[in-house]
Amino acid sequence: MTHVITLNAGSSSLKFGLFKLGVNDPALVCSGLVDRIGMPDAQVEAETADGNHVTDDAPGPIADQAEALERALNMLERHFPEMVVSAVGHRIVHGGAEIDTPQPLTPQMLKALEKFSPFAPLHQPHNISGARAAMERFPDAAQIACFDTAFHRSHPWVNDVFALPREFYDKGVRRYGFHGVSYDYISGHLAETAPLLHAGRVVVAHLGNGASMCAMVNGRSVGSTMGFSALDGLPMGTRCGQLDPGVVLYLMDQEGMSADEIADLLYNKSGLLGLSGMGNDMRVLEQADTRESRQAINYFTFRIRRELGALTAVLGGLDAVVFTGGIGENSRLIRDRVCGDMGWFGIELDPDANADNSRIISTDLSRVCVMVIPTNEELVIARAAADLLHNRGSAAGQPIHNLRA
Ligand code: AMP
């Protein structure tokens, strides 16, 4: 039995998953997080599929993605000595304007992906260095990338363009859309479990620390709230969401802020954190009940409702709304605020089902079906890796690379 490792490298974190390959879907064995990379109090945490905590026996600072990968793998190796890694799947934020499917990763491909780093400077370089570290660690394993932009390549031109002189579009200044790996999972899940809705008009709200919404027809993206960068659209944990570009000009001209300072403000100090002055964790804001925390929540749900209306107009009607992501899957309050008093829109929420985080939280009479579907980005990546192995003709029983070798 061989395994797939999934990696999702961020600026100071590395999420990892270990999946067992078999005849069916890849099965999760363990998932974890290396956090606070580059800081003295870095930590590695993991949990097995049946909920057991996996401990890091060698704590200490972690300098970079390569060291983070090493620490995560050492921990996995200790706890799962039978592990045989035949493929590594990577989440990469930017695949540019052409890539619309997962791609096998080679050193040449990674070099080519560097050209998108200026479009996603806070994510792409880390994704690439994570992939390089994995290639070094597993030189014989298949490597594959799933791109956050890929799912949105089905957008019509009007949804991809900014009203700037055309030369900027040609240079790549476009609305790419993100969170595509999560939307891919939701689309596939709907196809399996609710084919009629999948074939219809659906808005998916991925509400986590990052947040965006996606309009789908026939399971394919036709519009998204995120654009050129992962800053646009909804306010997020620490990101501002939609902003008049005049504000950026003001910050430069009048406040004398540099590009780096503005990036830090918009990515790290804004959103729920900026408005509440308290934090970016929705659970904390819900419990705090201060004027600022209430206003932060009000702005968050106001923008979601506004985008829901806009995306419904893009779709020409609405058959289903899906909530996903840490907030979408768990917060009855946020779902209630978004869907409350929306009978005129065709949404009738069932309060008990909403309180239970049920799969369907609308009433039987609701014209629009409202659902809660936990996302599973790691499974999308593991499936892509399994498909790649299958296409390579590597039987699942024949390890390509043995971690213990
Ligand atoms: P994610 O980025 O998808 O992991 O989501 C993280 C966000 O989900 C954080 O803002 C958490 O506060 C939020 N979250 C997780 N559980 C809950 C909950 N029970 N109620 C409200 N928000 C939650």
Short mmCIF file of C-alpha atoms and ligand atoms in Angstrom, two decimals:
data_model
loop_
_atom_site.label_atom_id
_atom_site.label_comp_id
_atom_site.label_asym_id
_atom_site.label_seq_id
_atom_site.Cartn_x
_atom_site.Cartn_y
_atom_site.Cartn_z
CA MET A 1 0.00 0.00 0.00
CA THR A 2 1.53 3.37 -0.94
CA HIS A 3 0.85 6.87 0.24
CA VAL A 4 0.35 10.40 -1.03
CA ILE A 5 1.51 13.43 0.90
CA THR A 6 -0.36 16.69 0.33
CA LEU A 7 1.36 20.00 1.03
CA ASN A 8 -0.06 23.48 1.31
CA ALA A 9 2.77 25.94 1.97
CA GLY A 10 1.95 29.45 3.25
CA SER A 11 4.12 32.39 4.22
CA SER A 12 4.76 31.06 7.74
CA SER A 13 2.97 27.73 7.74
CA LEU A 14 2.89 24.34 6.08
CA LYS A 15 -0.30 22.25 6.10
CA PHE A 16 0.30 18.59 5.37
CA GLY A 17 -1.78 15.48 4.87
CA LEU A 18 -0.95 11.80 4.59
CA PHE A 19 -3.30 9.64 2.50
CA LYS A 20 -3.29 5.93 1.83
CA LEU A 21 -3.85 4.88 -1.78
CA GLY A 22 -6.11 1.97 -2.60
CA VAL A 23 -8.76 0.97 -5.07
CA ASN A 24 -11.17 3.63 -3.79
CA ASP A 25 -10.72 7.31 -2.97
CA PRO A 26 -7.43 8.14 -1.17
CA ALA A 27 -8.04 7.61 2.57
CA LEU A 28 -6.80 10.18 5.08
CA VAL A 29 -4.32 8.79 7.60
CA CYS A 30 -3.17 11.98 9.28
CA SER A 31 -3.26 15.73 8.76
CA GLY A 32 -1.24 18.46 10.42
CA LEU A 33 0.20 21.92 10.47
CA VAL A 34 3.67 23.37 10.90
CA ASP A 35 3.03 26.86 12.21
CA ARG A 36 5.13 29.97 12.91
CA ILE A 37 7.93 29.06 10.50
CA GLY A 38 10.80 31.53 10.92
CA MET A 39 9.83 32.33 14.52
CA PRO A 40 11.40 30.99 17.73
CA ASP A 41 8.19 29.27 18.86
CA ALA A 42 7.45 27.24 15.72
CA GLN A 43 5.23 24.25 16.32
CA VAL A 44 4.09 21.09 14.58
CA GLU A 45 0.65 19.67 15.31
CA ALA A 46 -1.10 16.73 13.74
CA GLU A 47 -4.09 14.46 14.21
CA THR A 48 -4.86 11.02 12.85
CA ALA A 49 -8.05 10.39 10.85
CA ASP A 50 -9.63 8.87 13.96
CA GLY A 51 -8.90 11.95 16.05
CA ASN A 52 -5.73 10.98 17.93
CA HIS A 53 -3.22 13.70 18.61
CA VAL A 54 0.23 13.14 17.06
CA THR A 55 3.03 14.82 18.96
CA ASP A 56 6.23 16.41 17.71
CA ASP A 57 9.05 14.82 19.69
CA ALA A 58 11.71 17.31 18.60
CA PRO A 59 10.37 20.84 19.13
CA GLY A 60 12.45 23.92 18.31
CA PRO A 61 12.68 26.76 15.80
CA ILE A 62 12.08 26.08 12.09
CA ALA A 63 13.93 28.29 9.59
CA ASP A 64 12.14 27.74 6.28
CA GLN A 65 9.84 25.54 4.18
CA ALA A 66 12.54 22.89 3.65
CA GLU A 67 13.05 22.53 7.39
CA ALA A 68 9.29 22.58 7.99
CA LEU A 69 8.87 19.71 5.55
CA GLU A 70 11.71 17.81 7.21
CA ARG A 71 10.10 18.21 10.65
CA ALA A 72 6.67 17.18 9.43
CA LEU A 73 8.08 14.14 7.64
CA ASN A 74 10.19 13.07 10.59
CA MET A 75 7.08 13.17 12.74
CA LEU A 76 5.04 11.19 10.19
CA GLU A 77 7.86 8.67 9.81
CA ARG A 78 7.99 8.06 13.56
CA HIS A 79 4.27 7.51 13.84
CA PHE A 80 3.65 5.73 10.54
CA PRO A 81 6.77 3.62 9.92
CA GLU A 82 4.92 1.71 7.20
CA MET A 83 4.63 4.92 5.15
CA VAL A 84 5.74 4.59 1.51
CA VAL A 85 5.41 7.85 -0.42
CA SER A 86 4.71 7.44 -4.13
CA ALA A 87 3.40 10.95 -4.84
CA VAL A 88 3.40 14.45 -3.38
CA GLY A 89 0.55 16.83 -4.20
CA HIS A 90 1.00 20.57 -3.82
CA ARG A 91 -1.45 23.42 -3.56
CA ILE A 92 -0.08 26.32 -5.60
CA VAL A 93 -1.93 29.58 -5.55
CA HIS A 94 -1.28 30.86 -9.07
CA GLY A 95 -1.33 29.00 -12.35
CA GLY A 96 -1.84 32.05 -14.56
CA ALA A 97 -4.40 32.57 -17.30
CA GLU A 98 -4.03 29.23 -19.10
CA ILE A 99 -3.74 26.40 -16.56
CA ASP A 100 -7.15 24.90 -15.81
CA THR A 101 -6.25 21.43 -14.49
CA PRO A 102 -3.75 19.91 -12.04
CA GLN A 103 -0.28 19.66 -13.57
CA PRO A 104 2.67 17.30 -13.04
CA LEU A 105 5.48 19.30 -11.46
CA THR A 106 8.99 19.29 -12.85
CA PRO A 107 11.89 21.65 -12.10
CA GLN A 108 11.14 23.35 -15.47
CA MET A 109 7.49 23.77 -14.54
CA LEU A 110 8.45 25.32 -11.18
CA LYS A 111 10.76 27.73 -12.98
CA ALA A 112 7.87 28.68 -15.30
CA LEU A 113 5.54 29.22 -12.32
CA GLU A 114 7.97 31.78 -10.89
CA LYS A 115 6.69 34.27 -13.44
CA PHE A 116 3.41 34.46 -11.51
CA SER A 117 5.17 35.36 -8.25
CA PRO A 118 4.71 39.13 -8.84
CA PHE A 119 0.93 38.47 -9.01
CA ALA A 120 0.89 36.66 -5.64
CA PRO A 121 4.09 37.74 -3.85
CA LEU A 122 2.92 36.60 -0.41
CA HIS A 123 2.02 33.06 -1.47
CA GLN A 124 3.56 31.91 -4.75
CA PRO A 125 7.26 32.03 -3.68
CA HIS A 126 6.45 29.92 -0.59
CA ASN A 127 4.44 27.43 -2.63
CA ILE A 128 7.36 27.09 -5.03
CA SER A 129 10.01 26.73 -2.34
CA GLY A 130 7.81 24.12 -0.61
CA ALA A 131 7.56 22.17 -3.88
CA ARG A 132 11.32 22.39 -4.45
CA ALA A 133 11.96 21.07 -0.93
CA ALA A 134 9.60 18.15 -1.57
CA MET A 135 11.28 17.33 -4.88
CA GLU A 136 14.63 17.17 -3.14
CA ARG A 137 13.25 15.03 -0.34
CA PHE A 138 11.38 12.65 -2.70
CA PRO A 139 13.33 12.67 -5.96
CA ASP A 140 11.57 9.57 -7.28
CA ALA A 141 8.02 10.37 -6.23
CA ALA A 142 5.47 11.82 -8.64
CA GLN A 143 4.86 15.50 -7.92
CA ILE A 144 1.67 17.28 -8.89
CA ALA A 145 0.24 20.76 -8.37
CA CYS A 146 -3.37 21.89 -7.93
CA PHE A 147 -3.86 25.59 -8.58
CA ASP A 148 -6.27 27.94 -6.82
CA THR A 149 -6.79 29.88 -10.03
CA ALA A 150 -7.47 26.84 -12.25
CA PHE A 151 -11.15 26.33 -11.36
CA HIS A 152 -11.98 29.86 -12.52
CA ARG A 153 -10.54 29.58 -16.00
CA SER A 154 -14.07 28.93 -17.24
CA HIS A 155 -14.95 32.59 -16.54
CA PRO A 156 -16.30 34.56 -19.46
CA TRP A 157 -14.10 37.48 -20.57
CA VAL A 158 -16.31 40.12 -18.87
CA ASN A 159 -15.60 38.48 -15.56
CA ASP A 160 -11.85 38.35 -16.14
CA VAL A 161 -11.18 41.88 -17.25
CA PHE A 162 -10.59 45.24 -15.56
CA ALA A 163 -11.53 48.39 -17.45
CA LEU A 164 -7.88 49.36 -17.88
CA PRO A 165 -6.09 49.89 -21.19
CA ARG A 166 -5.89 46.50 -22.92
CA GLU A 167 -2.12 46.23 -22.63
CA PHE A 168 -2.53 45.52 -18.90
CA TYR A 169 -4.86 42.57 -19.58
CA ASP A 170 -2.28 41.24 -22.01
CA LYS A 171 0.38 41.61 -19.30
CA GLY A 172 -1.73 39.46 -16.99
CA VAL A 173 -3.62 42.10 -14.97
CA ARG A 174 -6.87 40.11 -14.80
CA ARG A 175 -9.40 38.76 -12.33
CA TYR A 176 -8.00 35.27 -11.74
CA GLY A 177 -10.16 34.17 -8.81
CA PHE A 178 -8.87 31.98 -5.95
CA HIS A 179 -9.97 29.24 -3.51
CA GLY A 180 -10.40 27.10 -6.62
CA VAL A 181 -9.28 23.88 -4.93
CA SER A 182 -12.08 24.26 -2.38
CA TYR A 183 -14.67 25.10 -5.07
CA ASP A 184 -13.52 22.09 -7.06
CA TYR A 185 -14.25 19.88 -4.07
CA ILE A 186 -17.72 21.39 -3.55
CA SER A 187 -18.55 21.06 -7.24
CA GLY A 188 -17.50 17.40 -7.25
CA HIS A 189 -19.40 16.71 -4.04
CA LEU A 190 -22.58 18.26 -5.48
CA ALA A 191 -22.18 16.22 -8.67
CA GLU A 192 -22.09 13.05 -6.58
CA THR A 193 -24.74 13.85 -4.01
CA ALA A 194 -27.09 16.41 -5.60
CA PRO A 195 -26.73 16.17 -9.40
CA LEU A 196 -29.77 18.36 -10.14
CA LEU A 197 -28.38 21.22 -8.05
CA HIS A 198 -24.93 20.67 -9.53
CA ALA A 199 -26.44 21.15 -12.98
CA GLY A 200 -28.16 24.34 -11.82
CA ARG A 201 -27.17 27.80 -10.56
CA VAL A 202 -25.18 27.69 -7.33
CA VAL A 203 -23.35 30.26 -5.22
CA VAL A 204 -20.69 28.81 -2.94
CA ALA A 205 -19.52 30.94 -0.01
CA HIS A 206 -16.08 29.82 1.18
CA LEU A 207 -15.90 31.65 4.51
CA GLY A 208 -12.74 31.01 6.46
CA ASN A 209 -9.80 33.14 7.44
CA GLY A 210 -9.69 33.82 3.71
CA ALA A 211 -13.14 34.31 2.22
CA SER A 212 -14.62 34.43 -1.25
CA MET A 213 -17.74 33.46 -3.17
CA CYS A 214 -18.09 31.66 -6.47
CA ALA A 215 -21.03 31.50 -8.90
CA MET A 216 -21.30 28.16 -10.67
CA VAL A 217 -23.41 26.82 -13.50
CA ASN A 218 -23.14 23.11 -14.26
CA GLY A 219 -20.44 22.89 -11.58
CA ARG A 220 -18.19 25.37 -13.40
CA SER A 221 -17.17 28.83 -12.22
CA VAL A 222 -18.70 31.76 -14.07
CA GLY A 223 -17.83 34.45 -11.54
CA SER A 224 -15.98 35.00 -8.28
CA THR A 225 -15.56 37.76 -5.73
CA MET A 226 -11.77 37.45 -5.70
CA GLY A 227 -9.92 39.05 -8.55
CA PHE A 228 -6.33 39.85 -9.38
CA SER A 229 -5.15 39.12 -5.86
CA ALA A 230 -6.53 37.32 -2.85
CA LEU A 231 -7.42 40.74 -1.40
CA ASP A 232 -10.57 41.51 -3.39
CA GLY A 233 -14.22 40.81 -2.63
CA LEU A 234 -15.32 39.89 0.89
CA PRO A 235 -13.57 41.23 3.99
CA MET A 236 -11.54 38.43 5.60
CA GLY A 237 -9.76 37.66 8.86
CA THR A 238 -7.03 40.21 8.26
CA ARG A 239 -7.58 41.22 4.61
CA CYS A 240 -9.63 44.22 3.55
CA GLY A 241 -11.71 42.79 0.70
CA GLN A 242 -13.12 45.17 -1.93
CA LEU A 243 -11.47 48.59 -1.73
CA ASP A 244 -11.73 51.71 -3.87
CA PRO A 245 -8.31 51.95 -5.62
CA GLY A 246 -8.40 55.64 -4.69
CA VAL A 247 -7.74 54.56 -1.10
CA VAL A 248 -4.40 53.05 -2.16
CA LEU A 249 -3.48 56.29 -3.96
CA TYR A 250 -4.40 58.24 -0.83
CA LEU A 251 -2.27 55.97 1.37
CA MET A 252 0.72 56.51 -0.93
CA ASP A 253 0.32 60.24 -1.58
CA GLN A 254 -1.08 61.57 1.67
CA GLU A 255 0.04 59.04 4.29
CA GLY A 256 3.43 58.50 2.63
CA MET A 257 3.16 54.72 2.90
CA SER A 258 5.44 52.47 0.87
CA ALA A 259 4.15 49.54 -1.22
CA ASP A 260 5.36 47.13 1.48
CA GLU A 261 3.59 49.07 4.22
CA ILE A 262 0.36 49.18 2.23
CA ALA A 263 0.60 45.45 1.49
CA ASP A 264 1.08 44.76 5.21
CA LEU A 265 -1.93 46.96 6.04
CA LEU A 266 -4.24 45.38 3.46
CA TYR A 267 -3.17 41.74 3.95
CA ASN A 268 -2.39 41.59 7.67
CA LYS A 269 -4.06 44.39 9.60
CA SER A 270 -7.45 44.89 7.97
CA GLY A 271 -10.66 42.86 7.65
CA LEU A 272 -12.25 41.52 10.85
CA LEU A 273 -9.07 42.30 12.80
CA GLY A 274 -8.93 45.91 11.62
CA LEU A 275 -12.62 46.59 12.20
CA SER A 276 -12.90 44.86 15.55
CA GLY A 277 -9.50 45.91 16.89
CA MET A 278 -9.69 42.61 18.70
CA GLY A 279 -8.78 39.73 16.44
CA ASN A 280 -9.52 37.78 13.29
CA ASP A 281 -11.11 34.73 14.91
CA MET A 282 -14.87 34.73 14.29
CA ARG A 283 -15.51 32.70 17.46
CA VAL A 284 -13.86 35.42 19.56
CA LEU A 285 -15.83 38.18 17.81
CA GLU A 286 -19.13 36.35 18.23
CA GLN A 287 -18.55 35.96 21.95
CA ALA A 288 -17.10 39.42 22.58
CA ASP A 289 -20.26 41.35 21.77
CA THR A 290 -18.60 44.77 21.83
CA ARG A 291 -19.69 47.59 19.53
CA GLU A 292 -16.61 47.02 17.35
CA SER A 293 -17.00 43.24 17.15
CA ARG A 294 -20.69 43.65 16.23
CA GLN A 295 -19.79 46.17 13.55
CA ALA A 296 -17.09 43.88 12.13
CA ILE A 297 -19.63 41.04 11.90
CA ASN A 298 -22.21 43.39 10.39
CA TYR A 299 -19.81 44.48 7.68
CA PHE A 300 -18.80 40.87 6.96
CA THR A 301 -22.40 39.67 6.51
CA PHE A 302 -23.47 42.86 4.68
CA ARG A 303 -20.80 42.24 2.05
CA ILE A 304 -21.72 38.56 1.73
CA ARG A 305 -25.39 39.46 1.13
CA ARG A 306 -24.42 42.12 -1.36
CA GLU A 307 -22.22 39.69 -3.31
CA LEU A 308 -24.89 37.01 -3.12
CA GLY A 309 -27.28 39.40 -4.86
CA ALA A 310 -24.70 40.36 -7.47
CA LEU A 311 -23.68 36.76 -8.23
CA THR A 312 -27.34 35.71 -8.44
CA ALA A 313 -27.84 38.40 -11.09
CA VAL A 314 -24.78 37.03 -12.96
CA LEU A 315 -26.34 33.55 -12.81
CA GLY A 316 -29.80 34.77 -13.84
CA GLY A 317 -31.36 33.11 -10.79
CA LEU A 318 -30.39 30.83 -7.95
CA ASP A 319 -31.01 27.17 -7.09
CA ALA A 320 -28.64 26.66 -4.17
CA VAL A 321 -26.30 28.40 -1.76
CA VAL A 322 -23.48 26.37 -0.19
CA PHE A 323 -21.63 27.48 2.94
CA THR A 324 -18.15 26.10 3.50
CA GLY A 325 -14.84 27.02 5.22
CA GLY A 326 -14.30 27.32 8.98
CA ILE A 327 -16.92 30.05 9.42
CA GLY A 328 -19.35 28.78 6.76
CA GLU A 329 -19.32 25.27 8.21
CA ASN A 330 -19.60 26.24 11.88
CA SER A 331 -21.18 29.62 12.45
CA ARG A 332 -24.97 29.52 12.73
CA LEU A 333 -24.91 33.24 13.47
CA ILE A 334 -23.20 34.20 10.22
CA ARG A 335 -25.42 31.90 8.12
CA ASP A 336 -28.48 33.30 9.88
CA ARG A 337 -27.37 36.88 9.23
CA VAL A 338 -26.72 36.14 5.56
CA CYS A 339 -29.93 34.18 4.93
CA GLY A 340 -32.31 35.77 7.45
CA ASP A 341 -35.28 37.76 6.09
CA MET A 342 -34.56 36.53 2.58
CA GLY A 343 -37.99 35.04 1.83
CA TRP A 344 -38.37 37.61 -0.96
CA PHE A 345 -35.16 36.13 -2.47
CA GLY A 346 -36.43 32.55 -2.27
CA ILE A 347 -34.50 31.60 0.88
CA GLU A 348 -36.31 30.22 3.95
CA LEU A 349 -33.84 29.13 6.62
CA ASP A 350 -34.74 26.29 9.00
CA PRO A 351 -33.43 27.60 12.38
CA ASP A 352 -33.08 24.15 13.97
CA ALA A 353 -31.21 22.71 11.01
CA ASN A 354 -29.01 25.81 10.97
CA ALA A 355 -28.26 25.46 14.67
CA ASP A 356 -27.25 21.81 14.07
CA ASN A 357 -24.92 22.64 11.13
CA SER A 358 -27.09 20.21 9.11
CA ARG A 359 -26.28 19.44 5.51
CA ILE A 360 -29.48 21.21 4.36
CA ILE A 361 -30.43 24.23 6.46
CA SER A 362 -33.33 25.58 4.38
CA THR A 363 -36.95 24.49 4.84
CA ASP A 364 -38.68 22.09 2.45
CA LEU A 365 -40.62 25.06 1.07
CA SER A 366 -37.55 27.20 0.39
CA ARG A 367 -37.18 27.79 -3.36
CA VAL A 368 -33.42 28.05 -2.93
CA CYS A 369 -31.72 25.10 -1.20
CA VAL A 370 -29.19 26.24 1.40
CA MET A 371 -26.49 23.73 2.29
CA VAL A 372 -23.50 23.34 4.59
CA ILE A 373 -20.76 21.22 3.02
CA PRO A 374 -17.38 20.89 4.77
CA THR A 375 -14.67 21.49 2.21
CA ASN A 376 -11.78 19.08 1.69
CA GLU A 377 -8.99 20.66 -0.30
CA GLU A 378 -6.49 17.99 0.74
CA LEU A 379 -8.67 15.27 -0.78
CA VAL A 380 -8.81 17.15 -4.11
CA ILE A 381 -4.99 17.28 -4.12
CA ALA A 382 -4.65 13.62 -3.07
CA ARG A 383 -7.08 12.58 -5.83
CA ALA A 384 -5.09 14.55 -8.41
CA ALA A 385 -1.92 12.81 -7.23
CA ALA A 386 -3.62 9.40 -7.38
CA ASP A 387 -4.83 10.15 -10.94
CA LEU A 388 -1.33 11.16 -11.97
CA LEU A 389 0.09 7.90 -10.63
CA HIS A 390 -2.64 5.96 -12.39
CA ASN A 391 -1.87 7.71 -15.70
CA ARG A 392 1.83 7.07 -15.17
CA GLY A 393 1.01 3.40 -14.94
CA SER A 394 2.42 3.02 -11.45
CA ALA A 395 0.40 0.33 -9.76
CA ALA A 396 -0.61 1.39 -6.26
CA GLY A 397 1.17 -1.64 -4.83
CA GLN A 398 4.56 -0.69 -6.26
CA PRO A 399 6.26 1.99 -4.21
CA ILE A 400 8.21 4.52 -6.25
CA HIS A 401 9.97 5.90 -3.23
CA ASN A 402 10.31 4.50 0.22
CA LEU A 403 10.67 7.20 2.84
CA ARG A 404 12.66 4.90 5.07
CA ALA A 405 15.16 4.00 2.37
P1 AMP B 1 -10.47 28.34 7.96
O1 AMP B 1 -9.57 29.41 7.41
O2 AMP B 1 -11.38 27.75 6.91
O3 AMP B 1 -9.75 27.31 8.77
O4 AMP B 1 -11.46 29.07 8.99
C1 AMP B 1 -10.99 29.77 10.10
C2 AMP B 1 -12.12 30.62 10.66
O5 AMP B 1 -13.22 29.79 11.03
C3 AMP B 1 -11.73 31.42 11.91
O6 AMP B 1 -12.18 32.76 11.79
C4 AMP B 1 -12.51 30.72 13.01
O7 AMP B 1 -12.86 31.62 13.99
C5 AMP B 1 -13.74 30.29 12.25
N1 AMP B 1 -14.50 29.28 12.99
C6 AMP B 1 -14.14 27.99 13.26
N2 AMP B 1 -15.08 27.41 14.05
C7 AMP B 1 -16.04 28.34 14.27
C8 AMP B 1 -17.27 28.35 15.01
N3 AMP B 1 -17.70 27.28 15.69
N4 AMP B 1 -18.01 29.50 15.00
C9 AMP B 1 -17.58 30.58 14.34
N5 AMP B 1 -16.45 30.63 13.62
C10 AMP B 1 -15.68 29.53 13.59
#
